[in-house]
Short mmCIF file of C-alpha atoms and ligand atoms in Angstrom, two decimals:
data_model
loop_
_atom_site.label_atom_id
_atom_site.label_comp_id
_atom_site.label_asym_id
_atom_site.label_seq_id
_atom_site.Cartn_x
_atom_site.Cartn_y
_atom_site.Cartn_z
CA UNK A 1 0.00 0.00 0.00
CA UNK A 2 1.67 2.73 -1.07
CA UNK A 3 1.22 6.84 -0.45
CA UNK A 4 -0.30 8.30 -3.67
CA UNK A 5 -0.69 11.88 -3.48
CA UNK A 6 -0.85 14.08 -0.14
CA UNK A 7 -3.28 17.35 -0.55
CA UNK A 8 -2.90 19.94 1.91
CA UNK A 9 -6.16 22.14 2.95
CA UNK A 10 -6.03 25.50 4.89
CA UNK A 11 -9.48 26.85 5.98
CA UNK A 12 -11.04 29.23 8.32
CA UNK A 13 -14.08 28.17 10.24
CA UNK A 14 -13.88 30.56 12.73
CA UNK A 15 -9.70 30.06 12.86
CA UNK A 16 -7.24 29.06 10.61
CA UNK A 17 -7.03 24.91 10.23
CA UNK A 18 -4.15 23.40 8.00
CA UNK A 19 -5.65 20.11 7.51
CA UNK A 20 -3.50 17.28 5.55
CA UNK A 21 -5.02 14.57 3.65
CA UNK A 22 -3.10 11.49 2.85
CA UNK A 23 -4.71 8.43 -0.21
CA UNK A 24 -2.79 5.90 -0.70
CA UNK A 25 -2.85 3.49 -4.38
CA UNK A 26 -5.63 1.40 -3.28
CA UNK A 27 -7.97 4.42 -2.19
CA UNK A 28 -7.34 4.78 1.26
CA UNK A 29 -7.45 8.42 2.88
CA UNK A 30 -5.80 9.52 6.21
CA UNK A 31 -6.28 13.04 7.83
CA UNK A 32 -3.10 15.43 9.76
CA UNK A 33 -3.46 18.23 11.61
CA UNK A 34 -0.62 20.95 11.11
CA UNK A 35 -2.13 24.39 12.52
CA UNK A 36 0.24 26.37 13.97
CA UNK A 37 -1.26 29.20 15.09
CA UNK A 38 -0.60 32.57 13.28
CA UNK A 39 2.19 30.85 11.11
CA UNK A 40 -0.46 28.54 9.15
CA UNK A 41 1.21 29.51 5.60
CA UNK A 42 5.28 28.46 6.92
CA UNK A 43 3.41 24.85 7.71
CA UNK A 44 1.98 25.07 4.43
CA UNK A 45 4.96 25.72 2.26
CA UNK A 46 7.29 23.19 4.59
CA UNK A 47 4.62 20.53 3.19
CA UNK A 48 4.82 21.62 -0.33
CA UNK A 49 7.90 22.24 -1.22
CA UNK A 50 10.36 19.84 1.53
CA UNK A 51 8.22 17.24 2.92
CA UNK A 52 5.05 15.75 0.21
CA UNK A 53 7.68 15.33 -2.47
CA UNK A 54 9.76 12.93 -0.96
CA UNK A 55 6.95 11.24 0.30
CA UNK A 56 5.28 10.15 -2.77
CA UNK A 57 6.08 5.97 -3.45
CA UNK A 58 6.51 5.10 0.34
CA UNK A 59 5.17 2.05 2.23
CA UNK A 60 2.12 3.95 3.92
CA UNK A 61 2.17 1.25 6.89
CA UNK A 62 6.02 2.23 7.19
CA UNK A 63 4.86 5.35 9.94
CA UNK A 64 7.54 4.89 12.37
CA UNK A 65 10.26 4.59 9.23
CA UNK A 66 8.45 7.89 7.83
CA UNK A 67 8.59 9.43 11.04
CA UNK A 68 12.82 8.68 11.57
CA UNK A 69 13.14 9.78 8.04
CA UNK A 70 11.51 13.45 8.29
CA UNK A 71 13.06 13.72 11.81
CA UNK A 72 16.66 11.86 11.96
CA UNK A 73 16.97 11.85 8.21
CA UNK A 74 16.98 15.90 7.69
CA UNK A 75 20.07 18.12 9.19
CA UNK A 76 17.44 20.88 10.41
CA UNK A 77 15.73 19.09 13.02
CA UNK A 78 12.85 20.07 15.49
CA UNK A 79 11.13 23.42 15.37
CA UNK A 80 7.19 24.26 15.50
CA UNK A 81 7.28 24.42 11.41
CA UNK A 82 8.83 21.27 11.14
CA UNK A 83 7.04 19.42 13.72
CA UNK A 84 4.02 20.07 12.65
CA UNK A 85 4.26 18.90 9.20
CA UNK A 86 5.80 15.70 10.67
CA UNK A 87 2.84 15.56 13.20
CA UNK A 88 0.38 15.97 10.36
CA UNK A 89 1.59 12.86 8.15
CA UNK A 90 2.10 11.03 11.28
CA UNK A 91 -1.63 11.31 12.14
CA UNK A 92 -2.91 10.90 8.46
CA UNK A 93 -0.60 7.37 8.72
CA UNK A 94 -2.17 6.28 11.84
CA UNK A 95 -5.57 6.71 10.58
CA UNK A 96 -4.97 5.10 7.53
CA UNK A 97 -3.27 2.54 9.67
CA UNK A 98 -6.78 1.90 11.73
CA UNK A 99 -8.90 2.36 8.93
CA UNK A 100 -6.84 -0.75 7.13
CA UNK A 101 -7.17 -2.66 10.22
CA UNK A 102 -10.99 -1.54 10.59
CA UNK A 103 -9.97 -0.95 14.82
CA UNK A 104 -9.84 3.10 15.80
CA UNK A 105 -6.38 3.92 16.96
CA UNK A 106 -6.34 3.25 20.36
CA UNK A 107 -7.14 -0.42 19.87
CA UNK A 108 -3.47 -0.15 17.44
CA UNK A 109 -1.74 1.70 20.25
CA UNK A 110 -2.90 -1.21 22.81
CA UNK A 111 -6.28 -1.15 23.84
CA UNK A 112 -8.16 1.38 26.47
CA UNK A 113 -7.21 1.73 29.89
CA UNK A 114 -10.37 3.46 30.88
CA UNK A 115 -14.03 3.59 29.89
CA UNK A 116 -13.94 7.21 28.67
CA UNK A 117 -11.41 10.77 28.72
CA UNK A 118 -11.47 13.13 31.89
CA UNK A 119 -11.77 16.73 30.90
CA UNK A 120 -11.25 19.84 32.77
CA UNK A 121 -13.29 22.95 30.97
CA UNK A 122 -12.54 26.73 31.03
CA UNK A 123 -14.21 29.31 33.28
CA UNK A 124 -13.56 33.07 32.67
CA UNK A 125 -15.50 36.56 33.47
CA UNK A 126 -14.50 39.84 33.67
CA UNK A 127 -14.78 39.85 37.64
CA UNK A 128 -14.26 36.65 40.30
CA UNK A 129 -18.00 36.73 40.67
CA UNK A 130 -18.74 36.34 36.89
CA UNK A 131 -15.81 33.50 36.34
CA UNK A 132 -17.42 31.58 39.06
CA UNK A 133 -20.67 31.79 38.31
CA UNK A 134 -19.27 30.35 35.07
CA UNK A 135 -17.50 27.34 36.73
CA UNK A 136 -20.62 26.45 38.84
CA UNK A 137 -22.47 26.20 35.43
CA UNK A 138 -19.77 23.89 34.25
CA UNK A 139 -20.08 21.57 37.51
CA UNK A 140 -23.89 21.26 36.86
CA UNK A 141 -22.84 20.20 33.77
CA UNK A 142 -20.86 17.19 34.99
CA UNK A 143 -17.23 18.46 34.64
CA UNK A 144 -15.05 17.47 37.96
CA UNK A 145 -11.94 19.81 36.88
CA UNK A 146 -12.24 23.32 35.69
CA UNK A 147 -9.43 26.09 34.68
CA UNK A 148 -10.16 29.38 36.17
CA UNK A 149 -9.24 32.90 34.27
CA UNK A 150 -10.45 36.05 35.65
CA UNK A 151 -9.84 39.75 34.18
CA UNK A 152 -6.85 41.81 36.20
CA UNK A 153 -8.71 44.63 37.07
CA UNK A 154 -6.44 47.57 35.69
CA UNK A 155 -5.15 46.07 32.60
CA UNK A 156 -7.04 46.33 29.39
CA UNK A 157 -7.54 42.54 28.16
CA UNK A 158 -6.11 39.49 30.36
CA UNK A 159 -5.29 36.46 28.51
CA UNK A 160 -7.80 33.69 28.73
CA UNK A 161 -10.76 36.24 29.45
CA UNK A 162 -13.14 36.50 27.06
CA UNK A 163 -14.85 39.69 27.42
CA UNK A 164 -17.58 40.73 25.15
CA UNK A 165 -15.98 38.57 22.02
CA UNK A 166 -18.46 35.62 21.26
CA UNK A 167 -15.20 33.16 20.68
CA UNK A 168 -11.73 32.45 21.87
CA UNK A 169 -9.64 34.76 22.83
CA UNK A 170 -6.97 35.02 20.31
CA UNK A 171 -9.94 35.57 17.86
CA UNK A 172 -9.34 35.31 14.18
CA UNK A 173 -10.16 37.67 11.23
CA UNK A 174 -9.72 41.65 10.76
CA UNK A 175 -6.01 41.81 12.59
CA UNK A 176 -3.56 43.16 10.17
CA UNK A 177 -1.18 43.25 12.52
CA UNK A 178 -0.81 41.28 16.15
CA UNK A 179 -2.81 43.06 18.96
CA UNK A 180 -0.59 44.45 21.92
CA UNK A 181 -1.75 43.84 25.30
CA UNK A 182 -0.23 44.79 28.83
CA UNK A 183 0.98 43.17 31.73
CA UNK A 184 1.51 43.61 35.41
CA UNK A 185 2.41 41.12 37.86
CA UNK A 186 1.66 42.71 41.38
CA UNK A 187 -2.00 43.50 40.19
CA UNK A 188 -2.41 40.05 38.54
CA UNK A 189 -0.97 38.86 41.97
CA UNK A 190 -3.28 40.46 43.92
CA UNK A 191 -6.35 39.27 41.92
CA UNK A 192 -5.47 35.02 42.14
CA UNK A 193 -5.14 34.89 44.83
CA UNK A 194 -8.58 36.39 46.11
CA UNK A 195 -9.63 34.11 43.01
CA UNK A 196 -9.00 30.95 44.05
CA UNK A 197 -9.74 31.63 47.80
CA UNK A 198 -13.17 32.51 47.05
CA UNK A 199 -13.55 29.53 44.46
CA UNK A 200 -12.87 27.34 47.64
CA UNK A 201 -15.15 29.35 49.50
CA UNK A 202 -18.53 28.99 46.36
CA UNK A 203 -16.88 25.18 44.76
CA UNK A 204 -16.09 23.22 48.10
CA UNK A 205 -13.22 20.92 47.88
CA UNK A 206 -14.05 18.25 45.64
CA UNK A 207 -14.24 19.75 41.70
CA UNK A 208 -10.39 20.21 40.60
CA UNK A 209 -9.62 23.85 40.19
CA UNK A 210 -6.92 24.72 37.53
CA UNK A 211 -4.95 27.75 36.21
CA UNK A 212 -3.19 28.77 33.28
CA UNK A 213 -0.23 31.40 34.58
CA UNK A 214 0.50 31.46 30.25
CA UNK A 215 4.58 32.30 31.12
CA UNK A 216 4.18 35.75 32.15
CA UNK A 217 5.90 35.22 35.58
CA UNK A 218 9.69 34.95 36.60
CA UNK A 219 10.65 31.69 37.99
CA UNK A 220 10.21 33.59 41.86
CA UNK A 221 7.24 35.17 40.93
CA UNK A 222 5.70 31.31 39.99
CA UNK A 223 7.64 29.78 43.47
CA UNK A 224 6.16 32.39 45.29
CA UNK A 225 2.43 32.40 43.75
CA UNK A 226 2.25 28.56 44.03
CA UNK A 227 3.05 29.21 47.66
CA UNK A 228 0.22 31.40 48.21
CA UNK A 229 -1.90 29.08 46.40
CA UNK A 230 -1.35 25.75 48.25
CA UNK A 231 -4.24 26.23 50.44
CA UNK A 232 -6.69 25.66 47.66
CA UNK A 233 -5.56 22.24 46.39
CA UNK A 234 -5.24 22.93 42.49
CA UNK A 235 -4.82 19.84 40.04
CA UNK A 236 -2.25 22.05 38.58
CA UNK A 237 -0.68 25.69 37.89
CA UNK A 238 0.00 25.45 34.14
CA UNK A 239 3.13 27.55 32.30
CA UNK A 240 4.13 29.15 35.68
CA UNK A 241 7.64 30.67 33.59
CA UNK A 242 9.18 29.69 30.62
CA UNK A 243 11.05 26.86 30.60
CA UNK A 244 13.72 26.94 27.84
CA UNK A 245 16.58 27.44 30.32
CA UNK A 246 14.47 23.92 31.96
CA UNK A 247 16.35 25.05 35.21
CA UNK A 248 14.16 27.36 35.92
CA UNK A 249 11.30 24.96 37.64
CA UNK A 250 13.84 23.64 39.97
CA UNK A 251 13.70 26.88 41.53
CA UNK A 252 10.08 26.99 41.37
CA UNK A 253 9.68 22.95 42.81
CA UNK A 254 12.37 23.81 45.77
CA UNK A 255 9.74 26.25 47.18
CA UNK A 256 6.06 24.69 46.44
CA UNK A 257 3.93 21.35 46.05
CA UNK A 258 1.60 22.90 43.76
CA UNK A 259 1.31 20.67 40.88
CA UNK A 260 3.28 22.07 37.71
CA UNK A 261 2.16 21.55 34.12
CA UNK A 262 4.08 22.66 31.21
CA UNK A 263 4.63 21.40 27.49
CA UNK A 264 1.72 23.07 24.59
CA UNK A 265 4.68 24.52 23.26
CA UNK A 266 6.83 21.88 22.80
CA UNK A 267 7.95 19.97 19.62
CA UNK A 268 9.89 17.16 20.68
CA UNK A 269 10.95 14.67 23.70
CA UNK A 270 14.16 16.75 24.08
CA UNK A 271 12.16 19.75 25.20
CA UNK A 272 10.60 17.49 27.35
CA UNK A 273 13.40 15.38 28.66
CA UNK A 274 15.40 17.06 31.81
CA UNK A 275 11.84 18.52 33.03
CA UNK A 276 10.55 14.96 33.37
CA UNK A 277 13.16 12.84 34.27
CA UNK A 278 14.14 15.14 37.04
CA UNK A 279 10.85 15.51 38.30
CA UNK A 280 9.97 19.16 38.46
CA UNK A 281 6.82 18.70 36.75
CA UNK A 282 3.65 16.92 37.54
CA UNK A 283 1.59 16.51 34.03
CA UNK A 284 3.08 17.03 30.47
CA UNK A 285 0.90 18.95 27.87
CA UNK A 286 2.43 18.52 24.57
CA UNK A 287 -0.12 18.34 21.54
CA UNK A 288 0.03 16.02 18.93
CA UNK A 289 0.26 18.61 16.08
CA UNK A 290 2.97 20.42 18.08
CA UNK A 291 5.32 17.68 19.44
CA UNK A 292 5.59 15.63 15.62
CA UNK A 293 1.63 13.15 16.16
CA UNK A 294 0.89 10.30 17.91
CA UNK A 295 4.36 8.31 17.41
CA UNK A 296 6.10 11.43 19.22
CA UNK A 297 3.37 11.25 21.78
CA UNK A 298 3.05 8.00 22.60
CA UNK A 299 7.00 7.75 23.42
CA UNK A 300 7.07 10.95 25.46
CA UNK A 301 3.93 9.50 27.60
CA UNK A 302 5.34 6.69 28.09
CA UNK A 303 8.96 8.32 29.29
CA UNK A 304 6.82 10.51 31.44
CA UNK A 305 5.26 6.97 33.15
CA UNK A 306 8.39 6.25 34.34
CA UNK A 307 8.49 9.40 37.02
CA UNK A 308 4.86 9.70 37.59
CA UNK A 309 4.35 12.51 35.05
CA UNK A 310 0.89 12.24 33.57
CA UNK A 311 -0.25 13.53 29.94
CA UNK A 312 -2.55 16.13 30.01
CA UNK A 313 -2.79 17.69 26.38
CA UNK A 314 -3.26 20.74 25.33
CA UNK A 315 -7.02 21.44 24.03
CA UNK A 316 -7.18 25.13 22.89
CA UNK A 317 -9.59 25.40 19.78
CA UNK A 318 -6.35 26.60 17.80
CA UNK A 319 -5.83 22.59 17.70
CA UNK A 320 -8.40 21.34 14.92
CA UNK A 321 -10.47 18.21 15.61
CA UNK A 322 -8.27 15.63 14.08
CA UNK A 323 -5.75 16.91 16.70
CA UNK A 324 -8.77 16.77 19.23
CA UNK A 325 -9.38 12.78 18.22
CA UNK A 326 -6.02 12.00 18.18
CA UNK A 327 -5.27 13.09 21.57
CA UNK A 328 -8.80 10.94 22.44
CA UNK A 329 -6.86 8.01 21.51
CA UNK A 330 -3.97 8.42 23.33
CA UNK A 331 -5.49 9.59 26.50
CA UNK A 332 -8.30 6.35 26.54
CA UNK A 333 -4.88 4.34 25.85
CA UNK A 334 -2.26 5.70 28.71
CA UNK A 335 -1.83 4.55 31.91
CA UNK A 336 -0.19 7.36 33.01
CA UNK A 337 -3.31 9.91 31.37
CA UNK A 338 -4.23 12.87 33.74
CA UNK A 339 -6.83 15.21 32.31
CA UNK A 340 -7.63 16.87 29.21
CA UNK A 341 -8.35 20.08 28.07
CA UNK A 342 -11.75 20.78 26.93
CA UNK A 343 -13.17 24.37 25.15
CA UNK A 344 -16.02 22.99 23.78
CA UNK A 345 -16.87 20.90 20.06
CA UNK A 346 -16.88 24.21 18.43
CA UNK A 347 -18.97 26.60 16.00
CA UNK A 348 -21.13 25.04 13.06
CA UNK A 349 -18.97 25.70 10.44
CA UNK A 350 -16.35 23.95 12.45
CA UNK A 351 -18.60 21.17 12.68
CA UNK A 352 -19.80 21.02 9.50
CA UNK A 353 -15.80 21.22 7.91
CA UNK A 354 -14.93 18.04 10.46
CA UNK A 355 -17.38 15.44 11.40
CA UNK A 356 -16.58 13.07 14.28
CA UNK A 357 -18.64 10.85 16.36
CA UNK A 358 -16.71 11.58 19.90
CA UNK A 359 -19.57 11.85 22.30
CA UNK A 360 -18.78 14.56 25.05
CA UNK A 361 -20.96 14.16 27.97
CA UNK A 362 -20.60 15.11 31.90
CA UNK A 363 -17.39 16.47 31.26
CA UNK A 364 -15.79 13.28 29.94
CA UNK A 365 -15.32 12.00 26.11
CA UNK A 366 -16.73 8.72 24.53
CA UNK A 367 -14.41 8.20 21.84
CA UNK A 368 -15.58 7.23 19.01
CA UNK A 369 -15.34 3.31 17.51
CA UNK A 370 -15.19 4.60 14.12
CA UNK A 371 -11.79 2.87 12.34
CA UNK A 372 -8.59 5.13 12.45
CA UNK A 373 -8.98 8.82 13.73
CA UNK A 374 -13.04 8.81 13.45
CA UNK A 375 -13.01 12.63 11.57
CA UNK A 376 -13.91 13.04 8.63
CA UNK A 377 -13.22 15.98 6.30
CA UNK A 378 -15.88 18.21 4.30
CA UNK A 379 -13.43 19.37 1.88
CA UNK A 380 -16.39 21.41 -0.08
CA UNK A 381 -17.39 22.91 2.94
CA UNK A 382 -13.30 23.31 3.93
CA UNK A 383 -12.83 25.02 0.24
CA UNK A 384 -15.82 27.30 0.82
CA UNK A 385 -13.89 28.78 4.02
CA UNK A 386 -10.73 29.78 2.92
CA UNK A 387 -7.76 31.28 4.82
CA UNK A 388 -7.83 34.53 6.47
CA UNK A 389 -3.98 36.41 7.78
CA UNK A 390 -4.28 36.49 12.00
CA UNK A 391 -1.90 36.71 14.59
CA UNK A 392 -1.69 35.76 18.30
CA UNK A 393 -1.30 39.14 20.54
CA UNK A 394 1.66 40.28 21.59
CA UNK A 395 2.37 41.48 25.60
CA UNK A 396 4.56 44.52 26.94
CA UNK A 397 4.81 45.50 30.79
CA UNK A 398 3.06 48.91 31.80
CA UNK A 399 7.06 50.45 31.10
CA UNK A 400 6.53 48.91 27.56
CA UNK A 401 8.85 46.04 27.85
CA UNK A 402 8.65 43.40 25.43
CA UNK A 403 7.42 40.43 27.63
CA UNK A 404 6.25 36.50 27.07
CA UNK A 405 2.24 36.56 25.77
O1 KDG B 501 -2.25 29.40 20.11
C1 KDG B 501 -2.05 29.66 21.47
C2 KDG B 501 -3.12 28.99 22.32
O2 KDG B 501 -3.30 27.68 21.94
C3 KDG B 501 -2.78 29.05 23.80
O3 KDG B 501 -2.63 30.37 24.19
C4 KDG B 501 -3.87 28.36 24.62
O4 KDG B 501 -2.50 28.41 26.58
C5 KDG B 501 -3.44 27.94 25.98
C6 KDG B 501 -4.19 26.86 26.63
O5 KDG B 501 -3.76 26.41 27.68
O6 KDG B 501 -5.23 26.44 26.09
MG1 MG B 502 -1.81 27.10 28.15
#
């Protein structure tokens, strides 16, 4: 069975999607994910001009050869770009793989190791009363984990708040340029804390509490604000500081047991490596299109098993549903899965490009039995969408420093 022709499809339900479609000689079709957000067009041309054309004639059941040849084969190695046009054929394989053996993927990757996929959902609002107003809707919904994001009174937009927009918050469409958006830490601080206090206070102490510190705090700043928030018992404090110099979370670990997460914006186990096997993290949160598919992810998960680091991956809705069902796979298949992130299945047009059969209900996925991935692709629908020029914002401090978004 051998790969045929590879087409690559970028549309814009809502956000930008780079979806990669795979046929082999005997008819078979496999989809990739390879968004990257804000840089769809860099995936696009990596595809079209380095990787598809020496792809052409191969074995489509060789994936893990494929994979070693676009990753230890090529001088330039790793990279977002790179990564994700790996992760993309990767996926397309594995679904052709499953759709061959008429089993969905997980059965391939070893079976499940639980009846269905834990999901933690997002709760924001411009004040602590609104956010948690939210989250108590979301725990009468079923979820038991949800990530809390509340506005820093002061600054103008806070990340993970939506406001008055109807979607996301790095919204796509009519941005020429990337938005700028300020940053403060002792008023952000301030504001968290009181957060998460009074979430106790409304919440009790069973639902899992969560919250995404998105890098904009020094290594101190994290050691000191997982500190304060010990009292209130949170599943995890997620991108507490950057981590390229990795030494950074010893100095946050020395000084807190709040649970650390890190990882959406990794591309490979080496990014991974010295944060896991030296224990200063709790849960990894690579993504499939991010970290080079499911043959990248299955080996860091099961790396991470080996110093009780769980896989918790990342879920924005910048990740398009065939990332969404591969990560389904893999978390009903780990042993060492922890939670999953979870912003909802989207807009209709989103539904209408992909169509899946993963059944979300009280706050846990059913995944779908459907051989391979289980999505489909609308491609007239994808076609009738097409790609619109959006970037993530940017962040300065009030001085206007450059500093991390
Ligand atoms: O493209 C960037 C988003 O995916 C990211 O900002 C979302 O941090 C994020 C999260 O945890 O979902
Ligand atoms: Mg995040």
């Amino acid at each position: 069975m051998k790969i045929d022709n590879i087409e690559v499809f970028v549309s814009c339900p809502g956000r930008n999607f780079v979806t990669v479609k795979v046929t082999t000689d005997d008819g078979v079709t496999g989809l990739g994910d390879a968004t990257v957000n804000g840089r769809e067009q860099a995936v696009v041309a990596m595809l079209q001009e380095h990787v598809i054309p020496c792809l052409i004639g191969r074995d489509a059941h060789g994936i893990e050869d494929i994979w070693q040849y676009l990753y230890r084969g090529v001088y330039w190695r790793k990279g977002p770009i790179n990564m994700a046009a790996i992760a993309a054929i990767d996926m397309a394989l594995w679904d052709i793989k499953g759709k061959v053996a008429g089993l969905p993927v997980y059965q391939l990757l070893g079976g499940k190791s639980r009846k269905a996929v834990g999901l933690y959902a997002h709760a924001n609002g411009e004040t602590i009363e609104q956010t948690l107003a939210n989250a108590e809707q979301h725990v009468r919904n079923g979820f038991g984990a949800v990530r809390l994001q509340s506005a820093v009174p002061g600054l103008d937009v806070t990340y993970g708040v939506l406001g008055d927009k109807k979607d996301y918050f790095e919204l796509q469409g009519n941005r020429p340029l990337p938005p700028e958006e300020s940053w403060s830490t002792p008023k952000y601080m301030e504001m968290i804390v009181e957060l998460f206090a009074e979430a106790r206070r409304r919440l009790g102490n069973q639902v899992q509490l969560l919250h995404d510190v998105h890098s904009r705090l020094t290594p101190i700043e994290s050691a000191r604000l997982g500190k304060l928030l010990e009292p209130y018992n949170l599943m995890f404090m997620e991108d507490a500081s950057i981590a390229e110099n990795q030494d950074n979370y010893k100095v946050i670990r020395q000084h807190t047991t709040t649970p650390l997460a890190i990882g959406e914006t990794y591309n490979t186990i080496w990014d991974c490596k010295d944060l896991i096997q030296n224990q200063l993290i709790d849960y990894i949160r690579v993504a499939a299109t991010h970290a080079g598919g499911i043959t990248a992810l299955r080996r860091i998960t099961d790396f991470a098993s080996l110093y009780n680091v769980k896989l918790a991956p990342h879920g924005a809705p910048d990740l398009s549903p065939v990332c969404f069902a591969a990560h389904m796979h893999l978390d009903v298949w780990a042993p060492n899965f922890g939670v999953q992130e979870f912003v909802g299945l989207g807009n209709e047009q989103l539904q209408q490009v992909f169509q899946h059969n993963h059944q979300v209900h009280d706050g846990m996925v059913h995944v779908s039995d459907a051989p391979g991935l289980g999505v489909e692709l609308n491609e007239e629908a994808a076609l009738a969408l097409p790609y619109k020029r959006s970037y993530l914002p940017v962040s300065r401090l009030e001085d206007g420093t450059m500093w991390n978004w």
